[in-house]
mmCIF file of C-alpha atoms in Angstrom:
data_model
loop_
_atom_site.group_PDB
_atom_site.id
_atom_site.type_symbol
_atom_site.label_atom_id
_atom_site.label_comp_id
_atom_site.label_asym_id
_atom_site.label_seq_id
_atom_site.Cartn_x
_atom_site.Cartn_y
_atom_site.Cartn_z
ATOM 1 C CA SER Q 21 -5.659 10.529 -1.799
ATOM 2 C CA VAL Q 22 -7.684 7.324 -1.851
ATOM 3 C CA ASP Q 23 -7.958 5.198 -4.982
ATOM 4 C CA PHE Q 24 -11.578 5.232 -6.181
ATOM 5 C CA ARG Q 25 -11.496 1.419 -6.527
ATOM 6 C CA GLU Q 26 -10.620 0.918 -2.853
ATOM 7 C CA GLY Q 27 -12.930 -1.467 -1.018
ATOM 8 C CA GLY Q 28 -14.576 -2.404 -4.289
ATOM 9 C CA GLY Q 29 -15.432 1.167 -5.222
ATOM 10 C CA GLY Q 30 -18.405 3.367 -4.409
ATOM 11 C CA ARG Q 31 -20.920 0.526 -4.495
ATOM 12 C CA HIS Q 32 -19.143 -1.416 -1.779
ATOM 13 C CA ASN Q 33 -16.966 -0.244 1.115
ATOM 14 C CA LEU Q 34 -15.375 2.951 -0.227
ATOM 15 C CA HIS Q 35 -18.015 5.174 1.354
ATOM 16 C CA LYS Q 36 -17.519 3.435 4.710
ATOM 17 C CA MET Q 37 -13.749 4.015 4.532
ATOM 18 C CA CYS Q 38 -14.279 7.675 3.725
ATOM 19 C CA ASN Q 39 -16.681 8.006 6.639
ATOM 20 C CA HIS Q 40 -14.045 6.538 8.954
ATOM 21 C CA LEU Q 41 -11.427 8.980 7.636
ATOM 22 C CA GLU Q 42 -13.805 11.876 8.209
ATOM 23 C CA THR Q 43 -14.462 10.687 11.763
ATOM 24 C CA LEU Q 44 -10.691 10.584 12.316
ATOM 25 C CA CYS Q 45 -10.376 14.128 10.884
ATOM 26 C CA VAL Q 46 -8.141 13.018 8.012
ATOM 27 C CA PRO Q 47 -8.508 15.201 4.903
ATOM 28 C CA TYR Q 48 -8.723 13.180 1.696
ATOM 29 C CA VAL Q 49 -9.780 13.156 -1.925
ATOM 30 C CA VAL Q 50 -10.941 10.176 -3.980
ATOM 31 C CA ARG Q 51 -9.342 9.803 -7.382
ATOM 32 C CA GLU Q 52 -7.962 7.193 -9.744
ATOM 33 C CA LEU Q 53 -4.512 6.194 -8.548
ATOM 34 C CA LYS Q 54 -2.163 4.357 -10.886
ATOM 35 C CA ILE Q 55 0.175 3.231 -8.081
ATOM 36 C CA ALA Q 56 -0.903 2.115 -4.573
ATOM 37 C CA ASP Q 57 -4.246 2.578 -2.820
ATOM 38 C CA TYR Q 58 -3.192 5.512 -0.637
ATOM 39 C CA VAL Q 59 -0.824 8.378 -1.368
ATOM 40 C CA PHE Q 60 -0.167 11.528 0.647
ATOM 41 C CA PHE Q 61 0.252 15.111 -0.513
ATOM 42 C CA VAL Q 62 2.056 18.127 0.833
ATOM 43 C CA ASP Q 63 0.223 20.981 -0.846
ATOM 44 C CA ASN Q 64 0.229 19.738 -4.450
ATOM 45 C CA LYS Q 65 3.419 17.684 -4.146
ATOM 46 C CA LEU Q 66 3.512 13.938 -3.628
ATOM 47 C CA ALA Q 67 4.979 12.803 -0.307
ATOM 48 C CA PRO Q 68 7.323 9.778 -0.330
ATOM 49 C CA TYR Q 69 4.759 7.397 1.153
ATOM 50 C CA LEU Q 70 2.894 4.711 -0.813
ATOM 51 C CA ILE Q 71 0.549 2.207 0.815
ATOM 52 C CA GLU Q 72 -1.298 -0.733 -0.685
ATOM 53 C CA ARG Q 73 -4.199 -2.083 1.397
ATOM 54 C CA LYS Q 74 -5.013 -5.774 1.054
ATOM 55 C CA SER Q 75 -7.650 -7.916 2.679
ATOM 56 C CA ILE Q 76 -6.670 -11.535 3.264
ATOM 57 C CA GLU Q 77 -9.072 -12.666 0.552
ATOM 58 C CA ASP Q 78 -7.648 -10.146 -1.909
ATOM 59 C CA ILE Q 79 -4.123 -11.430 -1.260
ATOM 60 C CA ALA Q 80 -5.193 -14.973 -2.174
ATOM 61 C CA ASN Q 81 -6.912 -13.718 -5.321
ATOM 62 C CA SER Q 82 -4.083 -11.417 -6.394
ATOM 63 C CA ILE Q 83 -1.468 -14.166 -6.023
ATOM 64 C CA VAL Q 84 -3.446 -16.212 -8.529
ATOM 65 C CA ASP Q 85 -4.167 -13.462 -11.076
ATOM 66 C CA GLY Q 86 -0.664 -11.956 -10.965
ATOM 67 C CA ARG Q 87 -1.512 -8.622 -9.306
ATOM 68 C CA TRP Q 88 0.482 -9.518 -6.195
ATOM 69 C CA GLU Q 89 3.834 -9.479 -7.997
ATOM 70 C CA ARG Q 90 2.875 -6.794 -10.538
ATOM 71 C CA GLN Q 91 1.828 -4.293 -7.881
ATOM 72 C CA GLN Q 92 5.030 -4.907 -5.944
ATOM 73 C CA ARG Q 93 7.162 -4.185 -9.000
ATOM 74 C CA ASN Q 94 5.232 -0.983 -9.698
ATOM 75 C CA MET Q 95 5.631 0.199 -6.117
ATOM 76 C CA ARG Q 96 9.384 -0.417 -6.146
ATOM 77 C CA MET Q 97 9.662 1.593 -9.370
ATOM 78 C CA ALA Q 98 7.626 4.351 -7.730
ATOM 79 C CA GLN Q 99 9.924 4.216 -4.708
ATOM 80 C CA TYR Q 100 12.882 4.926 -6.999
ATOM 81 C CA VAL Q 101 11.097 7.920 -8.543
ATOM 82 C CA LEU Q 102 9.835 9.423 -5.268
ATOM 83 C CA GLY Q 103 12.776 8.446 -3.104
ATOM 84 C CA GLY Q 104 15.638 10.227 -4.815
ATOM 85 C CA GLY Q 105 16.751 7.503 -7.197
ATOM 86 C CA SER Q 106 18.964 4.737 -5.849
ATOM 87 C CA ALA Q 107 18.673 6.109 -2.294
ATOM 88 C CA ARG Q 108 15.018 4.963 -2.377
ATOM 89 C CA LYS Q 109 14.021 7.274 0.487
ATOM 90 C CA CYS Q 110 10.332 6.529 0.093
ATOM 91 C CA HIS Q 111 8.166 4.448 2.417
ATOM 92 C CA ILE Q 112 6.420 1.659 0.538
ATOM 93 C CA GLY Q 113 4.314 -0.854 2.343
ATOM 94 C CA TYR Q 114 1.264 -3.017 2.796
ATOM 95 C CA LEU Q 115 -1.658 -2.577 5.128
ATOM 96 C CA ILE Q 116 -2.876 -6.154 5.647
ATOM 97 C CA GLU Q 117 -6.433 -6.353 6.937
ATOM 98 C CA GLY Q 118 -8.038 -9.394 8.521
ATOM 99 C CA ASP Q 119 -7.271 -12.770 10.046
ATOM 100 C CA THR Q 120 -6.177 -15.482 7.617
ATOM 101 C CA SER Q 121 -7.738 -18.272 9.661
ATOM 102 C CA ARG Q 122 -11.153 -16.613 9.380
ATOM 103 C CA GLN Q 123 -11.036 -16.652 5.570
ATOM 104 C CA VAL Q 124 -10.583 -20.413 5.137
ATOM 105 C CA VAL Q 125 -13.412 -22.035 3.195
ATOM 106 C CA HIS Q 126 -14.372 -25.646 2.452
ATOM 107 C CA GLY Q 127 -11.321 -27.569 1.315
ATOM 108 C CA GLY Q 128 -8.952 -25.607 3.532
ATOM 109 C CA LYS Q 129 -8.348 -22.823 1.009
ATOM 110 C CA VAL Q 130 -8.481 -19.065 1.568
ATOM 111 C CA GLY Q 131 -11.228 -17.037 -0.112
ATOM 112 C CA ARG Q 132 -12.328 -19.467 -2.808
ATOM 113 C CA ALA Q 133 -11.334 -23.091 -3.190
ATOM 114 C CA SER Q 134 -10.708 -22.506 -6.910
ATOM 115 C CA TRP Q 135 -7.875 -20.092 -6.094
ATOM 116 C CA GLY Q 136 -5.926 -22.960 -4.530
ATOM 117 C CA GLN Q 137 -4.285 -20.813 -1.840
ATOM 118 C CA SER Q 138 -3.895 -22.359 1.599
ATOM 119 C CA GLU Q 139 -3.669 -20.414 4.853
ATOM 120 C CA GLN Q 140 0.077 -21.117 4.878
ATOM 121 C CA ASP Q 141 0.450 -19.893 1.276
ATOM 122 C CA VAL Q 142 -1.093 -16.543 2.180
ATOM 123 C CA GLU Q 143 0.925 -16.162 5.381
ATOM 124 C CA ASP Q 144 4.126 -17.038 3.510
ATOM 125 C CA ALA Q 145 3.318 -14.346 0.937
ATOM 126 C CA ILE Q 146 2.800 -11.755 3.674
ATOM 127 C CA ASN Q 147 5.945 -12.801 5.524
ATOM 128 C CA SER Q 148 7.989 -12.453 2.315
ATOM 129 C CA LEU Q 149 7.176 -8.745 1.950
ATOM 130 C CA PRO Q 150 9.861 -7.224 4.234
ATOM 131 C CA LYS Q 151 12.714 -8.927 2.378
ATOM 132 C CA LEU Q 152 11.147 -7.686 -0.865
ATOM 133 C CA GLY Q 153 11.421 -4.094 0.391
ATOM 134 C CA PHE Q 154 8.036 -3.423 2.016
ATOM 135 C CA PHE Q 155 6.987 -2.536 5.522
ATOM 136 C CA VAL Q 156 3.933 -4.414 6.784
ATOM 137 C CA ILE Q 157 1.191 -3.193 9.112
ATOM 138 C CA ARG Q 158 -1.534 -5.659 10.097
ATOM 139 C CA THR Q 159 -5.018 -4.790 11.312
ATOM 140 C CA LYS Q 160 -8.138 -6.750 12.214
ATOM 141 C CA SER Q 161 -10.783 -4.505 10.695
ATOM 142 C CA MET Q 162 -11.519 -1.690 8.268
ATOM 143 C CA MET Q 163 -11.731 0.782 11.147
ATOM 144 C CA GLY Q 164 -8.353 -0.431 12.402
ATOM 145 C CA SER Q 165 -6.896 0.146 8.943
ATOM 146 C CA MET Q 166 -8.266 3.675 8.771
ATOM 147 C CA GLN Q 167 -6.807 4.409 12.210
ATOM 148 C CA LYS Q 168 -3.375 3.319 10.980
ATOM 149 C CA LEU Q 169 -3.723 5.506 7.885
ATOM 150 C CA ALA Q 170 -4.641 8.429 10.121
ATOM 151 C CA LYS Q 171 -1.408 7.901 12.061
ATOM 152 C CA VAL Q 172 0.584 7.855 8.804
ATOM 153 C CA ALA Q 173 -1.114 11.113 7.802
ATOM 154 C CA GLU Q 174 -0.054 12.571 11.176
ATOM 155 C CA ASP Q 175 3.526 11.476 10.498
ATOM 156 C CA VAL Q 176 3.478 13.171 7.074
ATOM 157 C CA SER Q 177 2.127 16.358 8.658
ATOM 158 C CA TRP Q 178 4.724 16.279 11.438
ATOM 159 C CA ARG Q 179 7.577 15.805 8.987
ATOM 160 C CA LYS Q 180 6.254 18.653 6.871
ATOM 161 C CA GLU Q 181 6.236 20.960 9.894
ATOM 162 C CA ASN Q 182 9.785 20.099 10.981
ATOM 163 C CA GLY Q 183 11.184 20.283 7.459
ATOM 164 C CA SER Q 184 12.271 16.651 7.199
ATOM 165 C CA LEU Q 185 9.887 15.707 4.388
ATOM 166 C CA ASP Q 186 11.176 15.740 0.820
ATOM 167 C CA ALA Q 187 8.159 16.313 -1.447
ATOM 168 C CA THR Q 188 9.257 17.794 -4.753
ATOM 169 C CA ILE Q 189 7.084 16.552 -7.628
ATOM 170 C CA THR Q 190 3.410 16.685 -8.518
ATOM 171 C CA TYR Q 191 1.391 13.548 -9.141
ATOM 172 C CA GLU Q 192 1.309 14.288 -12.874
ATOM 173 C CA GLU Q 193 5.112 14.672 -12.972
ATOM 174 C CA PHE Q 194 5.401 11.425 -11.047
ATOM 175 C CA LEU Q 195 3.274 9.538 -13.587
ATOM 176 C CA THR Q 196 5.231 10.992 -16.508
ATOM 177 C CA THR Q 197 8.521 9.892 -14.946
ATOM 178 C CA MET Q 198 7.132 6.442 -14.182
ATOM 179 C CA ARG Q 199 6.225 5.882 -17.834
ATOM 180 C CA GLY Q 200 9.856 6.364 -18.812
ATOM 181 C CA CYS Q 201 11.342 4.167 -16.087
ATOM 182 C CA ASP Q 202 13.472 1.118 -16.710
ATOM 183 C CA LYS Q 203 11.318 -1.847 -15.674
ATOM 184 C CA ARG Q 204 14.319 -3.372 -13.909
ATOM 185 C CA LEU Q 205 13.938 -0.697 -11.226
ATOM 186 C CA GLY Q 206 11.013 -2.784 -9.992
ATOM 187 C CA ASP Q 207 13.197 -5.830 -9.307
ATOM 188 C CA PRO Q 208 13.347 -7.070 -5.689
ATOM 189 C CA PRO Q 209 16.128 -5.377 -3.690
ATOM 190 C CA THR Q 210 19.421 -7.176 -3.250
ATOM 191 C CA SER Q 211 20.967 -4.648 -0.873
ATOM 192 C CA PRO Q 212 20.239 -5.197 2.834
ATOM 193 C CA ALA Q 213 19.833 -1.427 3.100
ATOM 194 C CA HIS Q 214 16.576 -1.697 1.163
ATOM 195 C CA GLN Q 215 15.242 -4.844 2.799
ATOM 196 C CA PHE Q 216 13.217 -5.188 6.007
ATOM 197 C CA PRO Q 217 12.252 -1.494 6.228
ATOM 198 C CA ALA Q 218 10.624 -0.078 9.345
ATOM 199 C CA ALA Q 219 7.069 1.197 9.087
ATOM 200 C CA PRO Q 220 6.624 4.976 9.372
ATOM 201 C CA ILE Q 221 4.472 4.380 12.469
ATOM 202 C CA VAL Q 222 4.674 1.925 15.354
ATOM 203 C CA ASP Q 223 2.478 -1.087 14.632
ATOM 204 C CA GLN Q 224 0.651 -1.825 17.864
#
């Protein structure tokens, strides 16, 4: 599933993303997603994969307005729910799209000068993600991002076929469980076992 707000929604780049997914033969539906931009289903059950896509400009903006940290906490809570509790056997990660140096505007800031985020600030934020429990895949373009998502979809399908995928709850059951979660489950991981996770696909 693709969040209906992805790429700015239907009036912006969402239709282009969907066209790319169709070209890559990736089945999808567009719906409102409460957690992450992309989730994957096995029949009607939610697979333990959650991906947030961020452009460089959106990272700079979300650091300022608080979404950067808030979304991370929500995804770590979701990882607990989908990943078998404390085992956290759920892939959570960021698909980072674009080149930071190409988003620098007058004054040396990324995106908008009023956001006050330098190129180094944005790169530091990205580089902090693995220790905070997230895999990171970087791409240069929207098409590159959709190609990576297609590979993740292939991995989900492969794991379904060989029986190694644990998908047990529906999206509605997931949301109900999330509402009752202890907010502390979204805290950054302190165990090395949950830091610096590998991506579900090779990032080339």
